[in-house]
CSV table of N, CA, C and O in Angstrom, one decimal:
chain,number,residue,atom,x,y,z
A,1,MET,N,-11.7,19.5,10.1
A,1,MET,CA,-10.3,19.4,10.4
A,1,MET,C,-9.5,19.2,9.2
A,1,MET,O,-9.7,18.2,8.5
A,2,PRO,N,-8.5,20.0,8.9
A,2,PRO,CA,-7.7,19.8,7.6
A,2,PRO,C,-6.7,18.7,7.8
A,2,PRO,O,-6.3,18.3,8.9
A,3,PHE,N,-6.3,18.1,6.7
A,3,PHE,CA,-5.4,17.0,6.6
A,3,PHE,C,-4.0,17.6,7.0
A,3,PHE,O,-3.6,18.6,6.5
A,4,GLU,N,-3.3,16.9,7.9
A,4,GLU,CA,-2.0,17.3,8.3
A,4,GLU,C,-1.0,16.2,8.0
A,4,GLU,O,-0.9,15.1,8.6
A,5,PRO,N,-0.2,16.4,6.9
A,5,PRO,CA,0.7,15.4,6.4
A,5,PRO,C,1.7,14.7,7.4
A,5,PRO,O,2.0,13.6,7.4
A,6,GLU,N,2.1,15.5,8.4
A,6,GLU,CA,3.0,15.0,9.4
A,6,GLU,C,2.4,14.0,10.3
A,6,GLU,O,3.1,13.2,11.0
A,7,LYS,N,1.1,13.9,10.4
A,7,LYS,CA,0.4,12.9,11.2
A,7,LYS,C,0.1,11.6,10.4
A,7,LYS,O,-0.3,10.6,11.0
A,8,ASP,N,0.4,11.6,9.1
A,8,ASP,CA,0.2,10.4,8.3
A,8,ASP,C,1.4,9.5,8.3
A,8,ASP,O,2.5,10.0,7.9
A,9,LYS,N,1.3,8.3,8.8
A,9,LYS,CA,2.5,7.4,9.0
A,9,LYS,C,2.3,6.2,8.1
A,9,LYS,O,1.3,5.5,8.0
A,10,LEU,N,3.4,5.8,7.4
A,10,LEU,CA,3.5,4.6,6.6
A,10,LEU,C,4.1,3.6,7.6
A,10,LEU,O,5.2,3.7,8.1
A,11,LEU,N,3.4,2.5,7.8
A,11,LEU,CA,3.8,1.4,8.8
A,11,LEU,C,4.5,0.3,8.1
A,11,LEU,O,5.4,-0.3,8.6
A,12,LYS,N,4.0,-0.1,6.9
A,12,LYS,CA,4.6,-1.3,6.2
A,12,LYS,C,4.2,-1.1,4.7
A,12,LYS,O,3.1,-0.6,4.4
A,13,GLU,N,5.1,-1.6,3.8
A,13,GLU,CA,4.8,-1.4,2.4
A,13,GLU,C,5.3,-2.6,1.6
A,13,GLU,O,6.3,-3.2,1.9
A,14,TRP,N,4.5,-3.0,0.6
A,14,TRP,CA,4.9,-4.1,-0.4
A,14,TRP,C,4.8,-3.5,-1.8
A,14,TRP,O,3.9,-2.7,-2.1
A,15,LYS,N,5.7,-3.9,-2.6
A,15,LYS,CA,5.7,-3.4,-4.0
A,15,LYS,C,5.8,-4.6,-5.0
A,15,LYS,O,6.7,-5.4,-4.9
A,16,CYS,N,5.0,-4.6,-6.0
A,16,CYS,CA,5.0,-5.6,-7.1
A,16,CYS,C,6.0,-5.1,-8.1
A,16,CYS,O,5.8,-4.1,-8.8
A,17,GLU,N,7.1,-5.8,-8.2
A,17,GLU,CA,8.2,-5.3,-9.2
A,17,GLU,C,7.7,-5.4,-10.6
A,17,GLU,O,8.2,-4.6,-11.4
A,18,GLU,N,6.8,-6.3,-11.0
A,18,GLU,CA,6.4,-6.4,-12.4
A,18,GLU,C,5.5,-5.3,-12.8
A,18,GLU,O,5.5,-4.8,-13.9
A,19,THR,N,4.6,-4.9,-11.9
A,19,THR,CA,3.5,-3.9,-12.3
A,19,THR,C,3.7,-2.6,-11.6
A,19,THR,O,3.0,-1.6,-12.0
A,20,GLY,N,4.5,-2.5,-10.6
A,20,GLY,CA,4.7,-1.2,-9.9
A,20,GLY,C,3.7,-0.9,-8.9
A,20,GLY,O,3.7,0.1,-8.2
A,21,LEU,N,2.7,-1.8,-8.7
A,21,LEU,CA,1.7,-1.6,-7.7
A,21,LEU,C,2.2,-1.6,-6.3
A,21,LEU,O,3.0,-2.5,-5.9
A,22,ILE,N,1.8,-0.7,-5.4
A,22,ILE,CA,2.2,-0.6,-4.0
A,22,ILE,C,1.0,-0.9,-3.2
A,22,ILE,O,-0.1,-0.3,-3.4
A,23,VAL,N,1.1,-1.7,-2.2
A,23,VAL,CA,0.1,-1.9,-1.1
A,23,VAL,C,0.8,-1.6,0.2
A,23,VAL,O,2.0,-2.0,0.4
A,24,SER,N,0.1,-0.8,1.0
A,24,SER,CA,0.8,-0.4,2.3
A,24,SER,C,-0.2,-0.4,3.4
A,24,SER,O,-1.4,-0.4,3.2
A,25,ILE,N,0.3,-0.4,4.6
A,25,ILE,CA,-0.5,-0.2,5.8
A,25,ILE,C,-0.1,1.2,6.3
A,25,ILE,O,1.1,1.5,6.5
A,26,ASN,N,-1.1,2.0,6.5
A,26,ASN,CA,-0.9,3.4,6.9
A,26,ASN,C,-1.8,3.7,8.1
A,26,ASN,O,-2.8,3.1,8.4
A,27,GLN,N,-1.3,4.8,8.9
A,27,GLN,CA,-2.1,5.2,10.0
A,27,GLN,C,-2.1,6.7,10.1
A,27,GLN,O,-1.0,7.3,9.9
A,28,TYR,N,-3.2,7.3,10.3
A,28,TYR,CA,-3.3,8.8,10.4
A,28,TYR,C,-3.5,9.1,11.9
A,28,TYR,O,-4.5,8.7,12.5
A,29,ALA,N,-2.6,9.9,12.4
A,29,ALA,CA,-2.7,10.3,13.9
A,29,ALA,C,-2.9,9.1,14.8
A,29,ALA,O,-2.1,8.2,14.7
A,30,ASN,N,-3.9,9.1,15.6
A,30,ASN,CA,-4.1,8.0,16.5
A,30,ASN,C,-5.2,7.0,16.0
A,30,ASN,O,-5.7,6.2,16.8
A,31,GLY,N,-5.5,7.1,14.7
A,31,GLY,CA,-6.6,6.3,14.2
A,31,GLY,C,-6.1,4.8,14.0
A,31,GLY,O,-4.9,4.5,14.1
A,32,GLN,N,-7.0,4.0,13.6
A,32,GLN,CA,-6.7,2.6,13.3
A,32,GLN,C,-5.9,2.5,12.0
A,32,GLN,O,-6.1,3.2,11.1
A,33,PRO,N,-4.9,1.6,12.0
A,33,PRO,CA,-4.2,1.4,10.7
A,33,PRO,C,-5.1,0.8,9.7
A,33,PRO,O,-6.0,0.1,10.0
A,34,LYS,N,-4.8,1.2,8.4
A,34,LYS,CA,-5.7,0.7,7.3
A,34,LYS,C,-4.8,0.3,6.1
A,34,LYS,O,-3.7,0.9,6.0
A,35,VAL,N,-5.3,-0.5,5.3
A,35,VAL,CA,-4.6,-1.0,4.1
A,35,VAL,C,-4.9,0.0,2.9
A,35,VAL,O,-6.1,0.3,2.7
A,36,GLN,N,-3.9,0.4,2.2
A,36,GLN,CA,-4.1,1.2,1.0
A,36,GLN,C,-3.6,0.5,-0.2
A,36,GLN,O,-2.5,-0.1,-0.1
A,37,ILE,N,-4.3,0.4,-1.3
A,37,ILE,CA,-3.9,-0.2,-2.5
A,37,ILE,C,-3.6,1.0,-3.5
A,37,ILE,O,-4.5,1.8,-3.8
A,38,GLY,N,-2.3,1.1,-3.9
A,38,GLY,CA,-1.9,2.2,-4.7
A,38,GLY,C,-1.0,3.1,-3.9
A,38,GLY,O,-1.0,3.0,-2.7
A,39,PRO,N,-0.2,3.9,-4.6
A,39,PRO,CA,-0.2,4.2,-6.0
A,39,PRO,C,0.5,3.1,-6.8
A,39,PRO,O,0.9,2.1,-6.2
A,40,ARG,N,0.8,3.4,-8.0
A,40,ARG,CA,1.5,2.5,-8.9
A,40,ARG,C,2.7,3.4,-9.3
A,40,ARG,O,2.6,4.5,-9.8
A,41,ILE,N,3.9,2.8,-9.2
A,41,ILE,CA,5.2,3.4,-9.6
A,41,ILE,C,5.7,2.7,-10.9
A,41,ILE,O,6.2,1.6,-10.8
A,42,LEU,N,5.5,3.3,-12.0
A,42,LEU,CA,6.0,2.7,-13.2
A,42,LEU,C,7.4,3.2,-13.5
A,42,LEU,O,7.9,4.2,-13.0
A,43,LYS,N,8.1,2.5,-14.4
A,43,LYS,CA,9.5,2.8,-14.8
A,43,LYS,C,9.5,3.5,-16.1
A,43,LYS,O,8.7,3.3,-17.0
A,44,LYS,N,10.4,4.5,-16.2
A,44,LYS,CA,10.7,5.1,-17.5
A,44,LYS,C,11.6,4.2,-18.3
A,44,LYS,O,12.1,3.2,-17.8
A,45,GLN,N,11.7,4.6,-19.6
A,45,GLN,CA,12.5,3.7,-20.5
A,45,GLN,C,14.0,3.6,-20.0
A,45,GLN,O,14.7,2.6,-20.2
A,46,ASP,N,14.5,4.6,-19.3
A,46,ASP,CA,15.9,4.6,-18.8
A,46,ASP,C,16.0,3.8,-17.5
A,46,ASP,O,17.1,3.7,-16.9
A,47,GLY,N,14.9,3.3,-17.0
A,47,GLY,CA,14.9,2.5,-15.8
A,47,GLY,C,14.6,3.2,-14.5
A,47,GLY,O,14.5,2.6,-13.4
A,48,THR,N,14.5,4.5,-14.5
A,48,THR,CA,14.2,5.3,-13.3
A,48,THR,C,12.7,5.3,-13.1
A,48,THR,O,11.9,5.0,-14.0
A,49,ASP,N,12.3,5.6,-11.8
A,49,ASP,CA,10.9,5.7,-11.5
A,49,ASP,C,10.2,6.9,-12.0
A,49,ASP,O,10.8,8.0,-12.0
A,50,ARG,N,9.0,6.7,-12.5
A,50,ARG,CA,8.2,7.8,-12.9
A,50,ARG,C,7.5,8.3,-11.6
A,50,ARG,O,7.5,7.7,-10.6
A,51,ALA,N,6.7,9.4,-11.8
A,51,ALA,CA,6.0,10.0,-10.6
A,51,ALA,C,4.9,9.0,-10.3
A,51,ALA,O,4.4,8.3,-11.2
A,52,PRO,N,4.5,8.9,-9.0
A,52,PRO,CA,3.4,7.9,-8.7
A,52,PRO,C,2.1,8.2,-9.4
A,52,PRO,O,1.8,9.4,-9.7
A,53,ALA,N,1.4,7.2,-9.8
A,53,ALA,CA,0.1,7.3,-10.5
A,53,ALA,C,-1.0,6.5,-9.7
A,53,ALA,O,-0.6,5.6,-8.9
A,54,LYS,N,-2.2,6.8,-9.9
A,54,LYS,CA,-3.3,6.0,-9.3
A,54,LYS,C,-3.1,4.6,-9.6
A,54,LYS,O,-2.7,4.2,-10.7
A,55,ALA,N,-3.6,3.7,-8.7
A,55,ALA,CA,-3.5,2.3,-9.0
A,55,ALA,C,-4.4,1.9,-10.2
A,55,ALA,O,-4.0,1.0,-11.0
A,56,GLY,N,-5.5,2.5,-10.3
A,56,GLY,CA,-6.4,2.2,-11.3
A,56,GLY,C,-7.0,0.8,-11.3
A,56,GLY,O,-7.0,0.2,-10.2
A,57,ARG,N,-7.3,0.2,-12.4
A,57,ARG,CA,-7.8,-1.1,-12.4
A,57,ARG,C,-6.7,-2.1,-12.3
A,57,ARG,O,-5.6,-1.9,-12.8
A,58,LEU,N,-7.0,-3.2,-11.6
A,58,LEU,CA,-5.9,-4.2,-11.4
A,58,LEU,C,-5.9,-5.3,-12.5
A,58,LEU,O,-7.0,-5.8,-12.8
A,59,SER,N,-4.7,-5.6,-12.9
A,59,SER,CA,-4.5,-6.6,-13.9
A,59,SER,C,-4.5,-8.0,-13.3
A,59,SER,O,-4.5,-8.1,-12.0
A,60,MET,N,-4.4,-9.0,-14.1
A,60,MET,CA,-4.3,-10.4,-13.6
A,60,MET,C,-3.0,-10.6,-12.8
A,60,MET,O,-3.0,-11.2,-11.8
A,61,GLU,N,-1.9,-9.9,-13.3
A,61,GLU,CA,-0.6,-10.0,-12.6
A,61,GLU,C,-0.8,-9.3,-11.2
A,61,GLU,O,-0.2,-9.8,-10.2
A,62,ASP,N,-1.5,-8.2,-11.1
A,62,ASP,CA,-1.7,-7.5,-9.8
A,62,ASP,C,-2.5,-8.4,-8.9
A,62,ASP,O,-2.1,-8.6,-7.7
A,63,MET,N,-3.5,-9.0,-9.4
A,63,MET,CA,-4.4,-9.9,-8.6
A,63,MET,C,-3.6,-11.1,-8.1
A,63,MET,O,-3.8,-11.5,-6.9
A,64,SER,N,-2.8,-11.7,-8.9
A,64,SER,CA,-2.0,-12.9,-8.5
A,64,SER,C,-1.0,-12.5,-7.4
A,64,SER,O,-0.9,-13.2,-6.4
A,65,TRP,N,-0.4,-11.4,-7.6
A,65,TRP,CA,0.6,-10.9,-6.6
A,65,TRP,C,-0.1,-10.6,-5.3
A,65,TRP,O,0.4,-11.0,-4.2
A,66,LEU,N,-1.3,-9.9,-5.4
A,66,LEU,CA,-2.0,-9.6,-4.2
A,66,LEU,C,-2.5,-10.9,-3.5
A,66,LEU,O,-2.4,-11.0,-2.2
A,67,TYR,N,-2.9,-11.8,-4.2
A,67,TYR,CA,-3.4,-13.1,-3.7
A,67,TYR,C,-2.2,-13.8,-2.9
A,67,TYR,O,-2.4,-14.3,-1.8
A,68,ASP,N,-1.0,-13.7,-3.5
A,68,ASP,CA,0.1,-14.4,-2.9
A,68,ASP,C,0.5,-13.7,-1.5
A,68,ASP,O,1.1,-14.4,-0.7
A,69,ILE,N,0.3,-12.4,-1.4
A,69,ILE,CA,0.8,-11.7,-0.2
A,69,ILE,C,-0.4,-11.4,0.8
A,69,ILE,O,-0.1,-10.8,1.9
A,70,ILE,N,-1.6,-11.7,0.5
A,70,ILE,CA,-2.7,-11.2,1.3
A,70,ILE,C,-2.7,-11.7,2.7
A,70,ILE,O,-3.1,-11.0,3.6
A,71,ASP,N,-2.3,-12.9,2.9
A,71,ASP,CA,-2.2,-13.4,4.3
A,71,ASP,C,-1.2,-12.6,5.1
A,71,ASP,O,-1.4,-12.3,6.3
A,72,GLU,N,-0.1,-12.3,4.5
A,72,GLU,CA,1.0,-11.5,5.2
A,72,GLU,C,0.4,-10.1,5.5
A,72,GLU,O,0.6,-9.6,6.6
A,73,ILE,N,-0.3,-9.5,4.6
A,73,ILE,CA,-0.9,-8.2,4.8
A,73,ILE,C,-1.9,-8.3,6.0
A,73,ILE,O,-1.9,-7.5,6.9
A,74,ARG,N,-2.8,-9.3,5.9
A,74,ARG,CA,-3.8,-9.4,7.0
A,74,ARG,C,-3.2,-9.6,8.3
A,74,ARG,O,-3.6,-9.0,9.3
A,75,ASP,N,-2.1,-10.5,8.4
A,75,ASP,CA,-1.5,-10.7,9.7
A,75,ASP,C,-0.8,-9.5,10.2
A,75,ASP,O,-0.8,-9.2,11.4
A,76,GLU,N,-0.1,-8.7,9.3
A,76,GLU,CA,0.5,-7.5,9.7
A,76,GLU,C,-0.5,-6.5,10.2
A,76,GLU,O,-0.3,-5.8,11.3
A,77,LEU,N,-1.6,-6.4,9.5
A,77,LEU,CA,-2.6,-5.4,10.0
A,77,LEU,C,-3.3,-5.9,11.3
A,77,LEU,O,-3.4,-5.0,12.2
A,78,ALA,N,-3.5,-7.1,11.4
A,78,ALA,CA,-4.2,-7.7,12.7
A,78,ALA,C,-3.3,-7.4,13.9
A,78,ALA,O,-3.7,-7.1,15.0
A,79,ALA,N,-2.0,-7.5,13.7
A,79,ALA,CA,-1.0,-7.2,14.8
A,79,ALA,C,-1.0,-5.8,15.2
A,79,ALA,O,-0.6,-5.4,16.3
A,80,ARG,N,-1.4,-4.9,14.3
A,80,ARG,CA,-1.4,-3.4,14.6
A,80,ARG,C,-2.7,-2.8,15.0
A,80,ARG,O,-2.8,-1.7,15.6
A,81,VAL,N,-3.8,-3.5,14.7
A,81,VAL,CA,-5.2,-3.0,15.0
A,81,VAL,C,-5.5,-3.2,16.5
A,81,VAL,O,-5.4,-4.3,17.0
A,82,ARG,N,-6.0,-2.1,17.1
A,82,ARG,CA,-6.5,-2.2,18.5
A,82,ARG,C,-7.9,-2.8,18.5
A,82,ARG,O,-8.7,-2.4,17.7
A,83,PRO,N,-8.2,-3.6,19.5
A,83,PRO,CA,-9.6,-4.1,19.6
A,83,PRO,C,-10.6,-2.9,19.8
A,83,PRO,O,-10.2,-2.0,20.6
A,84,GLU,N,-11.8,-3.0,19.3
A,84,GLU,CA,-12.7,-1.9,19.5
A,84,GLU,C,-13.7,-2.2,20.6
A,84,GLU,O,-14.0,-3.3,20.9
């Protein structure tokens, strides 16, 4: 079955302003919502956003930010996941 972009839904998103890392909760069609780490949106010298890039390896700043919001992400995901 080919990927159909119109079935891919962004449910919630968090962005680290210092590093550009994005963490989101996404759902494809009727599947279970899942957490995605990445992409990373970096800034150009003029202050505008560059094209999205892979998250790649996480820095200490990324890890600290993720640690600070992980309970919020878990609670948001738990509220959206259907029991199996």
